[in-house]
Amino acid sequence: MWEVIVPAAILGVGGIVLFFAWIKPEKEKIHRLAQETDREREQLRRDTETRNKEALLEVREEAQRLRDESALELKEKNAELQKFERKLAQKEETLDGKLGALDRQWESVRAREREIDRQHKEAAALRQLHQDALERVSGMTGEEAKHALIKELEDQTRHEATRMIMQIEEEAKNEGDKRARSIVTMAIQRIAADHVSETTVSVVPLPSDDIKGRIIGREGRNIRAFETLTGVDVIIDDTPEAVVLSSFDPVRREVARLALEALVIDGRIHPGRIEEIVAKAQEDVDAIIKEAGERAVMESGVTGLHPEIVKLLGRMKYRTSYGQNLLDHSIEVCLVGTTIAAELGANITIAKRACLLHDMGKIVPDADGPHALLSQELMLKYGESEAAAYAAGAHHNDIPPHTVEDVIVQLADTISASRPGARREMLESYVKRLQKLETIADSFPGVEKTYAVQAGREIRLMVRPEIVDDVQAHKLARDAAKRIEEEMEFPGQIKVTVIRETRAIDYAK
């Protein structure tokens, strides 16, 4: 048993010895770590105290600086306030002096008012004495004399006013004519357009007269087919080497002309070939219409138009008005209207678009109503501005013009229509216009004879001198011109001349 206990005790004692031998260095190590921690804590405390003292010092310095600045600023404000108070005191003294002067002036004014009232009373008494004396001398009461004087003054004033109106009108007319002539002349000079009235026939040259028989065909079948497909009349007469195409529709006439020229060049003239060539000519004319619309847009400088409007412009190439080509007329109106708008300071964009599109209504087939209003509807339909559409609708006074752009469209349209050679006029309508002019002039009292001269561009009124005096003659000319403007539509202007002649005749015996 002891053999077991003794070794076990030895092992236990050895283990205890080894444990204490291991634990001692660890205790020393922990002790050193604790000392280092204490030293670091002490150093951190000293650093913190140092930083706190420095921050406190900085805060105190900043506070002192702010106190010094505030004191200086307060001192400056007090100085300014004292200066302002001194100025205010000086102004108060000045105002007190002025108020005293005003009081003295007011007393002087009151004294003068009393003196004026006294003088008015004396003048009223003297006026009454004078009026009583005049009534005794003239045998008229004051009221009767006043009415007589007023009537005399009215007559004299009316006469002087008429003379002044005549003078002002003459000066305004001279200046206005000069200015208008300058603007219109410049507008016309800036464009170079051909002015030729178109007819309703087209002449197609032939290489020889033998081709005429082939155009007619056996028993006339070729010419009948051609007329049926194109809708034009083919006139084959004794004119050498030529065939005449007649139609009031310029588009149909152009299709027929192109088709007939192509058939003559091709040489194969029969109903089947005629149908093919006419269809091809129709396509060519459609292409020409599109190109013409694009050319008009380019020449006029109008941008942003709806594609349908461009097509409608192209169709104007084959439409006429009094023989004048509608597309060339619209381009010319646009150029003239643009120049006038620029000179007058009007809205160029509105005037330009309205001038170019003002006659679109003329190419609307089977439409009811004035073409100007149709143009207005088309412009609104395809997105044009209301101002431009209204200006186009008012160019023939179907609706009253309101703006200067409306009047510019009217003026530009009139200039283009009234140029020499631009339009042709039937003899019958020409005679009716002259008769209507003379009828309007004869309707005025005092007119003895009326003569329309210069192709209806001037009308002369011979008046009775015992009925119409010089002043009334000017009024008669103005009234006649206004009446002609209201009742007649005429491109250009009509001069109204009133002639008053007094003849004194006697015989020596």
Short mmCIF file of C-alpha atoms in Angstrom, two decimals:
data_model
loop_
_atom_site.label_atom_id
_atom_site.label_comp_id
_atom_site.label_asym_id
_atom_site.label_seq_id
_atom_site.Cartn_x
_atom_site.Cartn_y
_atom_site.Cartn_z
CA MET A 1 0.00 0.00 0.00
CA TRP A 2 2.78 2.39 0.86
CA GLU A 3 4.29 1.63 -2.41
CA VAL A 4 1.25 3.26 -4.00
CA ILE A 5 0.75 6.21 -1.63
CA VAL A 6 4.34 7.44 -1.66
CA PRO A 7 4.68 7.78 -5.42
CA ALA A 8 1.30 9.46 -5.59
CA ALA A 9 2.27 11.99 -2.95
CA ILE A 10 5.50 12.69 -4.72
CA LEU A 11 3.65 13.31 -7.97
CA GLY A 12 1.20 15.65 -6.17
CA VAL A 13 3.95 17.65 -4.57
CA GLY A 14 5.78 17.92 -7.89
CA GLY A 15 2.62 19.13 -9.61
CA ILE A 16 2.09 21.82 -6.97
CA VAL A 17 5.70 22.91 -7.30
CA LEU A 18 5.37 23.11 -11.10
CA PHE A 19 2.07 25.07 -10.85
CA PHE A 20 3.56 27.73 -8.55
CA ALA A 21 6.67 27.86 -10.73
CA TRP A 22 4.35 28.65 -13.80
CA ILE A 23 1.97 31.09 -12.07
CA LYS A 24 4.64 33.44 -10.75
CA PRO A 25 5.82 34.78 -14.16
CA GLU A 26 2.22 35.30 -15.23
CA LYS A 27 1.50 37.38 -12.12
CA GLU A 28 4.53 39.52 -12.84
CA LYS A 29 3.38 39.99 -16.45
CA ILE A 30 -0.14 41.03 -15.34
CA HIS A 31 1.37 43.42 -12.82
CA ARG A 32 3.48 45.09 -15.51
CA LEU A 33 0.42 45.45 -17.82
CA ALA A 34 -1.53 47.08 -14.98
CA GLN A 35 1.29 49.55 -14.35
CA GLU A 36 1.49 50.46 -18.07
CA THR A 37 -2.30 50.96 -18.17
CA ASP A 38 -2.12 53.30 -15.19
CA ARG A 39 0.67 55.31 -16.80
CA GLU A 40 -1.29 55.62 -20.09
CA ARG A 41 -4.45 56.66 -18.21
CA GLU A 42 -2.51 59.33 -16.36
CA GLN A 43 -0.96 60.60 -19.61
CA LEU A 44 -4.39 60.72 -21.29
CA ARG A 45 -5.80 62.67 -18.32
CA ARG A 46 -2.97 65.20 -18.49
CA ASP A 47 -3.44 65.57 -22.33
CA THR A 48 -7.19 66.08 -21.91
CA GLU A 49 -6.69 68.77 -19.29
CA THR A 50 -4.18 70.52 -21.55
CA ARG A 51 -6.55 70.53 -24.53
CA ASN A 52 -9.44 71.75 -22.38
CA LYS A 53 -7.35 74.65 -21.12
CA GLU A 54 -6.28 75.58 -24.68
CA ALA A 55 -9.90 75.44 -25.95
CA LEU A 56 -11.12 77.53 -23.04
CA LEU A 57 -8.43 80.08 -23.77
CA GLU A 58 -9.39 80.25 -27.46
CA VAL A 59 -13.06 80.70 -26.56
CA ARG A 60 -12.23 83.52 -24.20
CA GLU A 61 -10.07 85.23 -26.84
CA GLU A 62 -12.84 84.90 -29.50
CA ALA A 63 -15.42 86.28 -27.04
CA GLN A 64 -13.19 89.24 -26.28
CA ARG A 65 -12.68 89.90 -30.02
CA LEU A 66 -16.44 89.82 -30.65
CA ARG A 67 -17.03 92.21 -27.72
CA ASP A 68 -14.45 94.62 -29.16
CA GLU A 69 -16.00 94.48 -32.66
CA SER A 70 -19.52 94.96 -31.28
CA ALA A 71 -18.39 97.94 -29.25
CA LEU A 72 -16.74 99.52 -32.31
CA GLU A 73 -19.80 98.91 -34.51
CA LEU A 74 -22.10 100.32 -31.83
CA LYS A 75 -19.92 103.38 -31.60
CA GLU A 76 -20.11 103.92 -35.38
CA LYS A 77 -23.91 103.46 -35.36
CA ASN A 78 -24.27 105.99 -32.59
CA ALA A 79 -22.17 108.47 -34.55
CA GLU A 80 -24.36 107.98 -37.67
CA LEU A 81 -27.52 108.32 -35.57
CA GLN A 82 -26.28 111.57 -34.07
CA LYS A 83 -25.45 112.87 -37.55
CA PHE A 84 -28.91 111.94 -38.82
CA GLU A 85 -30.53 113.62 -35.82
CA ARG A 86 -28.62 116.82 -36.55
CA LYS A 87 -29.77 116.75 -40.22
CA LEU A 88 -33.35 116.11 -39.12
CA ALA A 89 -33.23 119.05 -36.76
CA GLN A 90 -31.92 121.28 -39.57
CA LYS A 91 -34.75 120.15 -41.89
CA GLU A 92 -37.32 120.86 -39.21
CA GLU A 93 -35.97 124.36 -38.86
CA THR A 94 -36.12 124.84 -42.66
CA LEU A 95 -39.71 123.53 -42.81
CA ASP A 96 -40.75 125.84 -40.03
CA GLY A 97 -39.39 128.75 -42.04
CA LYS A 98 -41.18 127.63 -45.20
CA LEU A 99 -44.47 127.16 -43.33
CA GLY A 100 -44.22 130.68 -42.07
CA ALA A 101 -43.63 131.97 -45.59
CA LEU A 102 -46.60 129.93 -46.87
CA ASP A 103 -48.84 131.36 -44.19
CA ARG A 104 -47.87 134.86 -45.27
CA GLN A 105 -48.49 133.98 -48.95
CA TRP A 106 -51.87 132.44 -48.09
CA GLU A 107 -52.96 135.63 -46.38
CA SER A 108 -51.86 137.60 -49.44
CA VAL A 109 -53.85 135.24 -51.72
CA ARG A 110 -56.96 135.60 -49.60
CA ALA A 111 -56.68 139.37 -49.80
CA ARG A 112 -56.32 139.21 -53.59
CA GLU A 113 -59.33 136.86 -53.83
CA ARG A 114 -61.44 139.37 -51.93
CA GLU A 115 -60.25 142.11 -54.29
CA ILE A 116 -61.08 139.97 -57.35
CA ASP A 117 -64.56 139.20 -56.02
CA ARG A 118 -65.17 142.92 -55.57
CA GLN A 119 -63.98 143.62 -59.14
CA HIS A 120 -66.20 140.78 -60.52
CA LYS A 121 -69.23 142.32 -58.85
CA GLU A 122 -68.39 145.71 -60.33
CA ALA A 123 -67.86 144.13 -63.79
CA ALA A 124 -71.20 142.28 -63.56
CA ALA A 125 -72.95 145.55 -62.71
CA LEU A 126 -71.24 147.32 -65.63
CA ARG A 127 -72.09 144.41 -67.97
CA GLN A 128 -75.73 144.60 -66.99
CA LEU A 129 -75.76 148.38 -67.64
CA HIS A 130 -74.07 147.79 -71.01
CA GLN A 131 -76.53 145.05 -71.94
CA ASP A 132 -79.50 147.26 -71.03
CA ALA A 133 -78.07 150.04 -73.18
CA LEU A 134 -77.52 147.64 -76.13
CA GLU A 135 -81.06 146.29 -75.86
CA ARG A 136 -82.45 149.83 -75.93
CA VAL A 137 -80.34 150.73 -78.99
CA SER A 138 -80.81 147.49 -80.98
CA GLY A 139 -84.40 146.77 -80.06
CA MET A 140 -83.44 143.08 -79.36
CA THR A 141 -83.41 141.20 -76.12
CA GLY A 142 -80.22 139.67 -74.84
CA GLU A 143 -81.44 136.16 -75.69
CA GLU A 144 -82.32 137.15 -79.25
CA ALA A 145 -78.96 138.84 -79.75
CA LYS A 146 -77.20 135.77 -78.37
CA HIS A 147 -78.99 133.44 -80.80
CA ALA A 148 -78.21 135.74 -83.72
CA LEU A 149 -74.55 135.90 -82.75
CA ILE A 150 -74.34 132.14 -82.25
CA LYS A 151 -75.85 131.51 -85.69
CA GLU A 152 -73.40 133.89 -87.32
CA LEU A 153 -70.51 132.25 -85.49
CA GLU A 154 -71.74 128.77 -86.48
CA ASP A 155 -71.88 129.73 -90.15
CA GLN A 156 -68.48 131.32 -90.00
CA THR A 157 -67.01 128.42 -88.05
CA ARG A 158 -68.52 125.87 -90.43
CA HIS A 159 -67.03 127.67 -93.39
CA GLU A 160 -63.62 127.96 -91.72
CA ALA A 161 -63.79 124.29 -90.65
CA THR A 162 -64.60 123.21 -94.19
CA ARG A 163 -61.71 125.22 -95.53
CA MET A 164 -59.42 123.76 -92.89
CA ILE A 165 -60.63 120.23 -93.65
CA MET A 166 -59.99 120.83 -97.33
CA GLN A 167 -56.49 122.07 -96.59
CA ILE A 168 -55.73 119.18 -94.22
CA GLU A 169 -57.13 116.65 -96.67
CA GLU A 170 -55.07 118.14 -99.48
CA GLU A 171 -51.89 118.02 -97.41
CA ALA A 172 -52.63 114.51 -96.16
CA LYS A 173 -53.49 113.37 -99.66
CA ASN A 174 -50.28 114.79 -101.11
CA GLU A 175 -48.15 113.28 -98.40
CA GLY A 176 -50.10 110.00 -98.39
CA ASP A 177 -49.96 109.72 -102.18
CA LYS A 178 -46.24 110.40 -102.12
CA ARG A 179 -45.60 107.84 -99.39
CA ALA A 180 -47.96 105.24 -100.84
CA ARG A 181 -46.54 105.73 -104.33
CA SER A 182 -43.05 105.20 -102.97
CA ILE A 183 -44.00 102.02 -101.10
CA VAL A 184 -46.04 100.54 -103.95
CA THR A 185 -43.43 101.43 -106.57
CA MET A 186 -40.68 99.84 -104.52
CA ALA A 187 -42.81 96.73 -103.94
CA ILE A 188 -43.48 96.41 -107.68
CA GLN A 189 -39.86 97.06 -108.66
CA ARG A 190 -38.62 94.26 -106.42
CA ILE A 191 -40.36 91.61 -108.51
CA ALA A 192 -40.13 90.81 -112.20
CA ALA A 193 -43.19 88.88 -113.32
CA ASP A 194 -44.73 88.28 -116.73
CA HIS A 195 -48.22 89.69 -117.09
CA VAL A 196 -50.01 87.91 -119.87
CA SER A 197 -53.64 86.84 -119.82
CA GLU A 198 -54.19 83.20 -120.70
CA THR A 199 -56.70 81.82 -123.15
CA THR A 200 -58.85 78.72 -123.12
CA VAL A 201 -57.16 76.96 -126.05
CA SER A 202 -53.84 75.21 -126.61
CA VAL A 203 -52.19 74.73 -130.00
CA VAL A 204 -50.29 71.47 -130.63
CA PRO A 205 -47.85 71.65 -133.57
CA LEU A 206 -47.75 68.69 -135.97
CA PRO A 207 -44.84 67.49 -138.10
CA SER A 208 -47.14 67.34 -141.14
CA ASP A 209 -50.80 67.57 -142.10
CA ASP A 210 -50.89 63.81 -142.79
CA ILE A 211 -50.97 63.15 -139.06
CA LYS A 212 -54.39 64.85 -138.80
CA GLY A 213 -56.08 61.89 -140.51
CA ARG A 214 -54.48 59.46 -138.09
CA ILE A 215 -55.65 61.60 -135.15
CA ILE A 216 -59.21 61.45 -136.48
CA GLY A 217 -59.00 57.71 -137.16
CA ARG A 218 -61.36 55.47 -139.09
CA GLU A 219 -64.86 56.94 -138.85
CA GLY A 220 -63.55 59.30 -136.15
CA ARG A 221 -62.95 56.64 -133.51
CA ASN A 222 -59.53 57.97 -132.44
CA ILE A 223 -60.66 61.57 -131.94
CA ARG A 224 -63.81 60.44 -130.10
CA ALA A 225 -61.76 58.26 -127.76
CA PHE A 226 -59.31 61.08 -127.17
CA GLU A 227 -62.07 63.62 -126.40
CA THR A 228 -63.87 61.17 -124.12
CA LEU A 229 -60.74 60.34 -122.09
CA THR A 230 -59.45 63.91 -121.77
CA GLY A 231 -62.70 65.91 -121.65
CA VAL A 232 -61.48 68.49 -124.18
CA ASP A 233 -62.57 69.45 -127.67
CA VAL A 234 -60.12 68.70 -130.48
CA ILE A 235 -60.46 71.22 -133.32
CA ILE A 236 -58.91 70.10 -136.61
CA ASP A 237 -59.34 72.74 -139.28
CA ASP A 238 -57.40 74.19 -142.18
CA THR A 239 -54.65 75.55 -139.93
CA PRO A 240 -51.47 74.08 -141.40
CA GLU A 241 -49.55 71.61 -139.22
CA ALA A 242 -51.50 72.41 -136.03
CA VAL A 243 -54.34 71.07 -133.93
CA VAL A 244 -56.27 73.21 -131.45
CA LEU A 245 -57.37 71.86 -128.04
CA SER A 246 -60.23 73.78 -126.42
CA SER A 247 -61.40 73.50 -122.80
CA PHE A 248 -62.23 75.80 -119.93
CA ASP A 249 -60.45 73.41 -117.54
CA PRO A 250 -56.71 74.16 -117.79
CA VAL A 251 -55.73 70.87 -116.12
CA ARG A 252 -57.65 68.80 -118.63
CA ARG A 253 -56.27 70.91 -121.47
CA GLU A 254 -52.70 70.37 -120.23
CA VAL A 255 -53.25 66.60 -119.93
CA ALA A 256 -54.66 66.54 -123.46
CA ARG A 257 -51.75 68.60 -124.83
CA LEU A 258 -49.11 66.34 -123.28
CA ALA A 259 -50.98 63.21 -124.40
CA LEU A 260 -51.42 64.42 -127.99
CA GLU A 261 -47.77 65.47 -128.28
CA ALA A 262 -46.72 62.04 -126.98
CA LEU A 263 -49.05 60.28 -129.45
CA VAL A 264 -47.67 62.31 -132.36
CA ILE A 265 -44.11 61.42 -131.38
CA ASP A 266 -45.01 57.75 -130.79
CA GLY A 267 -46.92 57.42 -134.05
CA ARG A 268 -49.18 54.61 -132.78
CA ILE A 269 -52.57 56.27 -132.57
CA HIS A 270 -55.47 53.98 -131.69
CA PRO A 271 -57.96 53.85 -128.77
CA GLY A 272 -55.89 51.43 -126.66
CA ARG A 273 -52.69 53.45 -127.03
CA ILE A 274 -54.59 56.69 -126.46
CA GLU A 275 -55.85 55.40 -123.09
CA GLU A 276 -52.30 54.47 -122.02
CA ILE A 277 -50.82 57.81 -123.10
CA VAL A 278 -53.60 59.83 -121.42
CA ALA A 279 -53.05 57.96 -118.12
CA LYS A 280 -49.31 58.62 -118.37
CA ALA A 281 -49.96 62.31 -119.12
CA GLN A 282 -52.23 62.52 -116.07
CA GLU A 283 -49.39 61.19 -113.89
CA ASP A 284 -46.99 63.70 -115.44
CA VAL A 285 -49.39 66.56 -114.73
CA ASP A 286 -49.76 65.41 -111.10
CA ALA A 287 -45.97 65.49 -110.77
CA ILE A 288 -45.87 68.94 -112.36
CA ILE A 289 -48.54 70.14 -109.91
CA LYS A 290 -46.50 68.92 -106.94
CA GLU A 291 -43.35 70.53 -108.30
CA ALA A 292 -45.20 73.79 -108.96
CA GLY A 293 -46.46 73.90 -105.36
CA GLU A 294 -42.95 73.34 -104.00
CA ARG A 295 -41.59 76.03 -106.33
CA ALA A 296 -44.21 78.50 -105.13
CA VAL A 297 -43.31 77.80 -101.51
CA MET A 298 -39.62 78.30 -102.28
CA GLU A 299 -40.10 81.54 -104.25
CA SER A 300 -42.41 83.09 -101.67
CA GLY A 301 -40.28 82.08 -98.69
CA VAL A 302 -43.23 80.64 -96.74
CA THR A 303 -42.27 77.66 -94.59
CA GLY A 304 -44.11 75.09 -92.51
CA LEU A 305 -47.11 74.67 -94.85
CA HIS A 306 -49.26 71.56 -94.64
CA PRO A 307 -48.58 69.10 -97.52
CA GLU A 308 -52.20 69.41 -98.68
CA ILE A 309 -51.81 73.17 -98.98
CA VAL A 310 -48.69 72.65 -101.12
CA LYS A 311 -50.74 70.41 -103.44
CA LEU A 312 -53.50 72.99 -103.65
CA LEU A 313 -50.92 75.65 -104.54
CA GLY A 314 -49.61 73.41 -107.31
CA ARG A 315 -53.10 73.03 -108.78
CA MET A 316 -53.24 76.81 -109.08
CA LYS A 317 -50.69 76.50 -111.91
CA TYR A 318 -53.55 75.32 -114.13
CA ARG A 319 -56.19 77.77 -112.91
CA THR A 320 -56.82 81.28 -114.16
CA SER A 321 -58.78 84.32 -112.98
CA TYR A 322 -59.80 86.73 -115.73
CA GLY A 323 -57.10 85.03 -117.81
CA GLN A 324 -54.40 85.60 -115.16
CA ASN A 325 -52.52 82.53 -113.94
CA LEU A 326 -53.62 81.96 -110.36
CA LEU A 327 -50.33 80.59 -109.04
CA ASP A 328 -48.22 83.37 -110.54
CA HIS A 329 -50.76 85.87 -109.22
CA SER A 330 -50.54 84.40 -105.68
CA ILE A 331 -46.72 84.46 -105.70
CA GLU A 332 -46.74 88.04 -106.95
CA VAL A 333 -49.26 89.10 -104.30
CA CYS A 334 -47.07 87.44 -101.66
CA LEU A 335 -43.93 89.29 -102.77
CA VAL A 336 -45.70 92.65 -103.04
CA GLY A 337 -47.51 92.19 -99.71
CA THR A 338 -44.27 91.19 -97.95
CA THR A 339 -42.52 94.35 -99.15
CA ILE A 340 -45.41 96.59 -98.10
CA ALA A 341 -45.65 94.91 -94.69
CA ALA A 342 -41.92 95.42 -94.12
CA GLU A 343 -42.17 99.11 -95.03
CA LEU A 344 -45.17 99.68 -92.75
CA GLY A 345 -43.78 97.69 -89.83
CA ALA A 346 -46.64 95.16 -89.95
CA ASN A 347 -46.45 91.44 -89.13
CA ILE A 348 -44.56 90.06 -92.15
CA THR A 349 -45.30 86.40 -91.36
CA ILE A 350 -49.08 86.89 -91.25
CA ALA A 351 -49.12 89.10 -94.37
CA LYS A 352 -46.90 86.71 -96.35
CA ARG A 353 -48.94 83.57 -95.58
CA ALA A 354 -52.28 85.30 -96.15
CA CYS A 355 -51.13 86.78 -99.48
CA LEU A 356 -49.86 83.45 -100.80
CA LEU A 357 -53.01 81.49 -99.81
CA HIS A 358 -55.70 84.15 -100.34
CA ASP A 359 -57.12 82.57 -103.55
CA MET A 360 -57.06 78.86 -102.57
CA GLY A 361 -60.85 78.87 -102.49
CA LYS A 362 -60.97 79.29 -106.28
CA ILE A 363 -59.73 75.75 -106.86
CA VAL A 364 -62.30 74.06 -104.63
CA PRO A 365 -64.64 72.20 -107.01
CA ASP A 366 -68.42 72.67 -106.69
CA ALA A 367 -68.10 74.83 -103.58
CA ASP A 368 -70.71 77.32 -102.46
CA GLY A 369 -69.84 80.75 -101.13
CA PRO A 370 -67.22 83.41 -101.85
CA HIS A 371 -63.76 82.07 -102.64
CA ALA A 372 -62.18 84.33 -99.99
CA LEU A 373 -64.19 82.67 -97.21
CA LEU A 374 -63.39 79.24 -98.67
CA SER A 375 -59.69 80.16 -98.52
CA GLN A 376 -60.15 81.12 -94.87
CA GLU A 377 -61.81 77.76 -94.10
CA LEU A 378 -59.04 75.80 -95.85
CA MET A 379 -56.31 77.69 -94.00
CA LEU A 380 -57.94 77.03 -90.63
CA LYS A 381 -58.49 73.39 -91.58
CA TYR A 382 -54.80 72.85 -92.32
CA GLY A 383 -53.42 74.57 -89.22
CA GLU A 384 -52.79 78.16 -90.31
CA SER A 385 -53.16 80.94 -87.74
CA GLU A 386 -56.51 82.67 -87.27
CA ALA A 387 -54.98 86.08 -88.07
CA ALA A 388 -53.59 84.92 -91.43
CA ALA A 389 -56.82 83.08 -92.30
CA TYR A 390 -58.92 86.14 -91.46
CA ALA A 391 -56.69 88.38 -93.60
CA ALA A 392 -57.19 86.02 -96.55
CA GLY A 393 -60.95 85.89 -95.97
CA ALA A 394 -61.21 89.70 -95.87
CA HIS A 395 -59.37 90.48 -99.12
CA HIS A 396 -62.67 91.09 -101.00
CA ASN A 397 -64.55 92.60 -98.02
CA ASP A 398 -66.71 89.49 -97.56
CA ILE A 399 -65.81 90.07 -93.93
CA PRO A 400 -64.67 93.51 -92.70
CA PRO A 401 -60.90 94.03 -92.42
CA HIS A 402 -59.69 94.77 -88.90
CA THR A 403 -55.89 94.86 -88.96
CA VAL A 404 -53.25 96.44 -91.16
CA GLU A 405 -52.34 92.95 -92.45
CA ASP A 406 -55.92 92.55 -93.74
CA VAL A 407 -55.60 95.78 -95.73
CA ILE A 408 -52.14 94.81 -97.03
CA VAL A 409 -53.59 91.62 -98.57
CA GLN A 410 -56.31 93.67 -100.26
CA LEU A 411 -53.78 96.17 -101.58
CA ALA A 412 -51.31 93.57 -102.86
CA ASP A 413 -54.13 91.64 -104.59
CA THR A 414 -55.36 94.85 -106.24
CA ILE A 415 -51.87 95.78 -107.45
CA SER A 416 -51.33 92.36 -109.03
CA ALA A 417 -54.78 92.31 -110.64
CA SER A 418 -54.67 95.85 -112.05
CA ARG A 419 -51.27 95.69 -113.73
CA PRO A 420 -51.36 96.19 -117.51
CA GLY A 421 -51.79 92.89 -119.30
CA ALA A 422 -52.35 90.93 -116.11
CA ARG A 423 -56.05 90.34 -116.78
CA ARG A 424 -58.41 90.58 -119.67
CA GLU A 425 -61.90 91.95 -119.45
CA MET A 426 -64.91 91.20 -121.61
CA LEU A 427 -66.32 94.14 -123.55
CA GLU A 428 -69.79 93.62 -122.10
CA SER A 429 -68.61 93.77 -118.46
CA TYR A 430 -66.46 96.79 -119.35
CA VAL A 431 -69.45 98.70 -120.73
CA LYS A 432 -71.60 97.73 -117.73
CA ARG A 433 -68.94 99.00 -115.35
CA LEU A 434 -68.79 102.37 -117.11
CA GLN A 435 -72.58 102.65 -117.09
CA LYS A 436 -72.71 101.86 -113.39
CA LEU A 437 -70.08 104.49 -112.65
CA GLU A 438 -72.07 107.16 -114.49
CA THR A 439 -75.31 106.06 -112.82
CA ILE A 440 -73.79 106.40 -109.35
CA ALA A 441 -72.46 109.88 -110.17
CA ASP A 442 -75.75 111.06 -111.68
CA SER A 443 -77.63 110.15 -108.49
CA PHE A 444 -76.12 113.08 -106.55
CA PRO A 445 -78.08 116.37 -106.51
CA GLY A 446 -76.62 119.19 -108.56
CA VAL A 447 -74.82 116.91 -111.05
CA GLU A 448 -75.62 117.98 -114.62
CA LYS A 449 -73.48 115.60 -116.69
CA THR A 450 -71.16 112.68 -115.98
CA TYR A 451 -68.32 111.29 -118.09
CA ALA A 452 -66.31 108.11 -117.40
CA VAL A 453 -62.88 108.43 -119.03
CA GLN A 454 -59.55 106.60 -119.12
CA ALA A 455 -61.15 103.16 -119.39
CA GLY A 456 -63.21 103.80 -116.28
CA ARG A 457 -60.28 104.82 -114.09
CA GLU A 458 -61.54 108.41 -113.84
CA ILE A 459 -65.03 109.87 -113.65
CA ARG A 460 -65.78 113.57 -114.15
CA LEU A 461 -68.88 115.22 -112.68
CA MET A 462 -70.12 118.48 -114.24
CA VAL A 463 -72.20 120.29 -111.58
CA ARG A 464 -74.54 123.28 -111.62
CA PRO A 465 -72.68 126.25 -110.11
CA GLU A 466 -75.84 127.79 -108.67
CA ILE A 467 -76.54 124.59 -106.67
CA VAL A 468 -73.06 123.35 -105.75
CA ASP A 469 -70.51 125.87 -104.43
CA ASP A 470 -66.76 125.36 -104.08
CA VAL A 471 -66.99 123.90 -100.59
CA GLN A 472 -69.80 121.52 -101.55
CA ALA A 473 -67.83 120.41 -104.61
CA HIS A 474 -65.13 118.91 -102.39
CA LYS A 475 -67.76 117.18 -100.26
CA LEU A 476 -69.46 115.85 -103.41
CA ALA A 477 -66.17 114.35 -104.66
CA ARG A 478 -65.59 112.67 -101.32
CA ASP A 479 -69.16 111.30 -101.13
CA ALA A 480 -69.04 110.02 -104.72
CA ALA A 481 -65.73 108.24 -104.12
CA LYS A 482 -67.08 106.61 -100.97
CA ARG A 483 -70.24 105.48 -102.78
CA ILE A 484 -68.18 103.96 -105.61
CA GLU A 485 -66.02 102.08 -103.08
CA GLU A 486 -69.10 100.63 -101.41
CA GLU A 487 -71.04 99.61 -104.54
CA MET A 488 -68.35 98.60 -107.03
CA GLU A 489 -65.54 96.05 -107.02
CA PHE A 490 -62.78 97.35 -109.22
CA PRO A 491 -59.05 96.53 -109.11
CA GLY A 492 -57.04 99.69 -108.65
CA GLN A 493 -58.38 103.18 -107.99
CA ILE A 494 -60.93 105.45 -109.65
CA LYS A 495 -60.30 109.19 -109.69
CA VAL A 496 -63.36 111.36 -109.02
CA THR A 497 -63.19 114.92 -110.42
CA VAL A 498 -65.92 117.48 -109.77
CA ILE A 499 -65.94 120.39 -112.27
CA ARG A 500 -67.78 123.58 -111.36
CA GLU A 501 -67.82 126.35 -113.95
CA THR A 502 -69.51 129.76 -113.82
CA ARG A 503 -69.88 131.68 -117.08
CA ALA A 504 -70.90 135.34 -117.27
CA ILE A 505 -72.14 136.29 -120.77
CA ASP A 506 -73.18 139.68 -122.05
CA TYR A 507 -73.48 141.36 -125.45
CA ALA A 508 -72.15 144.73 -126.58
CA LYS A 509 -74.59 146.55 -128.81
#
